[in-house]
Coordinates of C-alpha atoms in Angstrom, one line a residue:
M175 CA -7.9 -4.2 -13.1
V176 CA -4.9 -6.2 -14.2
G177 CA -4.4 -9.7 -12.6
N178 CA -1.6 -12.0 -11.9
V179 CA 0.8 -9.3 -11.0
I180 CA 1.8 -7.6 -7.7
E181 CA -1.6 -7.0 -6.1
N182 CA -0.5 -4.2 -3.7
N183 CA -0.1 -1.6 -6.5
V184 CA -2.6 -1.8 -9.4
V185 CA -3.4 1.0 -11.9
T186 CA -5.7 1.3 -14.9
I187 CA -5.7 4.5 -16.9
S188 CA -7.2 5.4 -20.3
G189 CA -6.6 8.4 -22.4
R190 CA -4.9 10.0 -25.4
V191 CA -1.2 10.4 -26.0
V192 CA -0.3 14.1 -25.9
S193 CA 3.6 14.1 -26.1
E194 CA 6.3 12.6 -28.1
V195 CA 7.9 9.4 -26.8
E196 CA 11.2 10.1 -25.1
Y197 CA 14.0 7.8 -24.0
S198 CA 14.1 7.2 -20.3
H199 CA 16.7 4.6 -19.3
E200 CA 18.1 1.2 -19.9
V201 CA 18.3 -1.9 -17.7
Y202 CA 20.3 -5.0 -18.7
G203 CA 20.1 -4.0 -22.4
E204 CA 16.3 -3.3 -22.2
G205 CA 15.3 0.2 -23.2
F206 CA 12.6 2.1 -21.5
Y207 CA 10.7 5.1 -22.8
S208 CA 8.1 7.6 -21.5
F209 CA 5.3 9.8 -22.7
Q210 CA 2.4 11.9 -21.4
L211 CA -1.2 10.5 -21.4
D212 CA -4.1 12.9 -21.1
V213 CA -6.7 11.1 -18.9
P214 CA -10.2 12.7 -18.7
R215 CA -11.9 13.4 -15.4
L216 CA -15.6 13.3 -14.8
S217 CA -15.6 17.1 -15.1
E218 CA -14.4 18.9 -18.2
S219 CA -10.7 18.9 -17.0
S220 CA -8.2 16.1 -17.3
D221 CA -4.9 14.8 -15.8
K222 CA -1.7 14.5 -17.7
I223 CA 0.0 11.4 -16.4
S224 CA 3.6 10.2 -17.1
V225 CA 3.8 6.7 -18.5
T226 CA 6.9 4.5 -18.7
F227 CA 7.1 1.4 -20.9
S228 CA 9.5 -1.2 -22.1
E229 CA 10.5 -1.3 -25.8
R230 CA 9.7 -5.0 -25.6
L231 CA 6.1 -4.3 -24.6
V232 CA 5.1 -2.2 -27.6
P233 CA 7.1 -0.6 -30.5
K234 CA 7.6 3.1 -29.6
E235 CA 6.9 4.1 -33.2
K236 CA 3.2 3.1 -32.7
L237 CA 2.7 5.5 -29.8
V238 CA 2.0 8.6 -31.8
I239 CA 0.4 11.8 -30.5
G240 CA -3.4 11.3 -30.6
S241 CA -3.4 7.6 -30.0
L242 CA -6.1 6.3 -27.6
L243 CA -4.8 3.8 -25.1
E244 CA -5.8 1.8 -22.1
I245 CA -2.9 1.0 -19.8
E246 CA -2.6 -1.3 -16.9
G247 CA 0.4 -1.4 -14.6
Q248 CA 1.8 0.1 -11.4
F249 CA 2.4 3.6 -10.0
R250 CA 6.1 3.8 -9.3
S251 CA 8.6 6.3 -7.9
Y252 CA 12.3 6.8 -8.3
N253 CA 14.9 9.4 -7.4
S254 CA 16.1 11.6 -10.3
Y255 CA 19.6 13.0 -9.9
K256 CA 19.6 15.1 -13.1
S257 CA 19.9 18.3 -11.2
E258 CA 21.9 19.3 -8.2
S259 CA 19.1 18.3 -5.8
N260 CA 17.5 14.9 -6.3
K261 CA 13.7 14.8 -6.6
L262 CA 11.0 12.1 -6.4
V263 CA 9.7 11.2 -9.9
L264 CA 6.4 9.4 -10.2
T265 CA 5.2 7.5 -13.3
V266 CA 2.8 4.7 -14.3
F267 CA 4.9 1.7 -15.2
A268 CA 3.0 0.0 -18.0
R269 CA 2.6 -3.8 -18.0
E270 CA -0.1 -3.8 -20.7
V271 CA -0.9 -1.3 -23.4
V272 CA -4.1 -1.7 -25.5
F273 CA -5.1 0.6 -28.4
I274 CA -8.8 1.4 -28.3
D275 CA -11.3 2.8 -30.8
E276 CA -12.5 6.4 -30.8
D277 CA -16.1 5.3 -30.0
K278 CA -15.1 3.1 -27.0
R279 CA -16.0 4.9 -23.7
I280 CA -14.2 3.8 -20.6
K281 CA -16.6 4.0 -17.6
N282 CA -13.7 4.7 -15.1
P283 CA -10.6 5.9 -17.0
N284 CA -8.5 6.5 -13.9
Q285 CA -8.3 4.0 -11.0
I286 CA -5.7 2.9 -8.6
Y287 CA -5.4 0.5 -5.6
L288 CA -2.5 0.6 -3.2
N289 CA -1.7 -1.5 -0.1
G290 CA 1.3 0.0 1.8
Y291 CA 2.6 1.6 5.0
I292 CA 2.6 5.1 6.2
C293 CA 6.2 6.3 6.2
K294 CA 5.8 9.9 7.3
S295 CA 3.5 11.6 9.9
P296 CA 0.2 12.6 8.1
I297 CA -0.3 16.4 7.7
Y298 CA -3.8 17.8 8.2
R299 CA -4.6 21.2 6.7
M300 CA -7.4 23.4 5.4
T301 CA -7.6 24.8 1.9
P302 CA -8.4 28.6 1.4
F303 CA -11.9 27.4 0.5
G304 CA -12.3 25.6 3.8
R305 CA -11.9 22.0 2.5
E306 CA -10.2 19.5 4.8
I307 CA -7.1 17.8 3.4
T308 CA -4.6 15.3 4.9
D309 CA -1.3 14.6 3.1
I310 CA -0.2 11.0 3.4
L311 CA 3.1 9.4 2.1
V312 CA 2.7 5.7 1.6
A313 CA 5.5 3.2 1.0
V314 CA 4.4 0.3 -1.2
N315 CA 6.7 -2.8 -1.3
R316 CA 7.9 -4.4 -4.5
P317 CA 10.3 -7.2 -5.2
Y318 CA 14.1 -7.1 -4.6
N319 CA 13.7 -5.1 -1.4
K320 CA 12.5 -2.0 -3.2
S321 CA 9.6 0.3 -2.3
D322 CA 7.6 3.0 -4.1
Y323 CA 6.8 6.2 -2.2
I324 CA 3.5 7.5 -3.2
P325 CA 2.1 10.9 -2.0
C326 CA -1.7 10.7 -1.4
I327 CA -4.4 13.2 -0.5
A328 CA -7.4 12.4 1.7
W329 CA -10.4 14.7 1.7
G330 CA -13.2 15.5 4.2
R331 CA -14.0 12.7 6.7
N332 CA -11.1 10.6 5.3
A333 CA -8.8 13.6 6.0
R334 CA -10.1 13.9 9.6
Y335 CA -9.7 10.1 10.1
S336 CA -6.2 9.7 8.6
Q337 CA -4.7 12.7 10.4
N338 CA -4.4 10.5 13.5
L339 CA -2.7 7.5 11.8
S340 CA 0.9 6.7 12.7
I341 CA 4.1 5.8 10.9
G342 CA 4.1 2.0 10.1
D343 CA 0.3 1.7 9.9
N344 CA -0.8 -0.6 7.1
I345 CA -3.2 1.2 4.8
K346 CA -5.3 0.2 1.8
I347 CA -6.2 3.0 -0.6
W348 CA -8.6 3.3 -3.6
G349 CA -8.7 6.4 -5.7
R350 CA -7.3 8.0 -8.9
I351 CA -4.0 9.6 -10.0
Q352 CA -4.1 13.3 -10.4
S353 CA -1.7 15.9 -11.8
R354 CA -1.3 19.3 -10.4
E355 CA 0.6 22.2 -12.0
Y356 CA 2.5 24.7 -9.7
Q357 CA 4.9 27.6 -10.1
K358 CA 8.5 27.3 -8.9
K359 CA 10.7 30.4 -8.7
L360 CA 14.3 30.0 -9.7
E361 CA 17.3 31.8 -8.2
S362 CA 17.4 33.9 -11.5
G363 CA 13.9 35.2 -10.7
E364 CA 12.4 33.2 -13.6
T365 CA 9.2 31.3 -12.9
L366 CA 9.0 27.7 -14.0
T367 CA 5.7 25.7 -14.3
K368 CA 6.1 22.1 -13.0
T369 CA 3.8 19.2 -12.5
A370 CA 3.2 17.2 -9.3
Y371 CA 1.5 13.8 -9.1
E372 CA -0.5 12.4 -6.2
V373 CA -3.2 9.9 -5.5
S374 CA -6.6 11.4 -4.6
V375 CA -8.2 9.0 -2.1
S376 CA -11.8 8.0 -2.5
K377 CA -11.8 5.1 0.0
M378 CA -9.3 3.8 2.6
E379 CA -9.0 0.9 5.0
I380 CA -6.6 0.3 7.9
S381 CA -5.4 -3.3 8.3
E382 CA -5.5 -4.1 12.0
P383 CA -2.6 -6.1 13.6
S384 CA -3.2 -9.9 13.8
A385 CA -4.6 -10.9 17.2
T386 CA -2.7 -14.1 16.9
N387 CA 0.6 -12.2 16.6
E388 CA -0.2 -10.0 19.6
N389 CA -1.2 -13.0 21.8
D390 CA 1.8 -15.2 20.8
E391 CA 4.4 -12.4 20.9
N392 CA 6.3 -14.2 23.7
D393 CA 6.0 -17.7 22.3
E394 CA 9.5 -18.7 21.3
N395 CA 8.1 -21.1 18.7
N396 CA 6.0 -18.4 17.1
D397 CA 7.1 -17.5 13.6
I398 CA 6.2 -13.8 13.1
E399 CA 6.8 -12.2 9.7
N400 CA 8.6 -8.9 10.2
S401 CA 9.0 -7.8 6.6
T402 CA 6.3 -5.1 7.0
E403 CA 7.9 -3.2 9.9
E404 CA 10.2 -1.1 7.8

């Protein structure tokens, strides 16, 4: 995992470039671009994950289809207003891009760690095949009073446990980023294939409130940090 960066949102993925590099946006004269990375699962399938990077990190001309990469960064969200209705867009924001050899095998090519706060009541449900799932939306803080809103899915006993969590609970999550295709019907009757991204949870921990803060709540000299309450 990458070090010396914001430790509440850490991603490492490895795979093959499967799309052309496209212009994304510009911030203070710095251009950002995006592409799709095909990340293998333990099974025969794979996840196609959106990656965004700065032109100052790596020349976009080097990122050709077929390149094998290891990327470290963060899983970020932003609102896209390109259509009439805004939508949440999820992408891996690259902080380091390493080109790897064909014969190098990555033991775990898809891993993520998040430390954030539940910002929507968890939704527990059963799949048609009888699997237990809980949908969790986690807000992860980043600098300049911004947050990333990351949809997560817990399975089995984690699903049963997390269905009772509350808005504002501080949760730590380990897992992987997964892509999922779905069909959306347009008003014209046409069917459009789209891709959703979410974190599949393999492990979770709930951070308990500090006993000191609870006992000293009425102490007028007590300095309690409230930045995590929103």
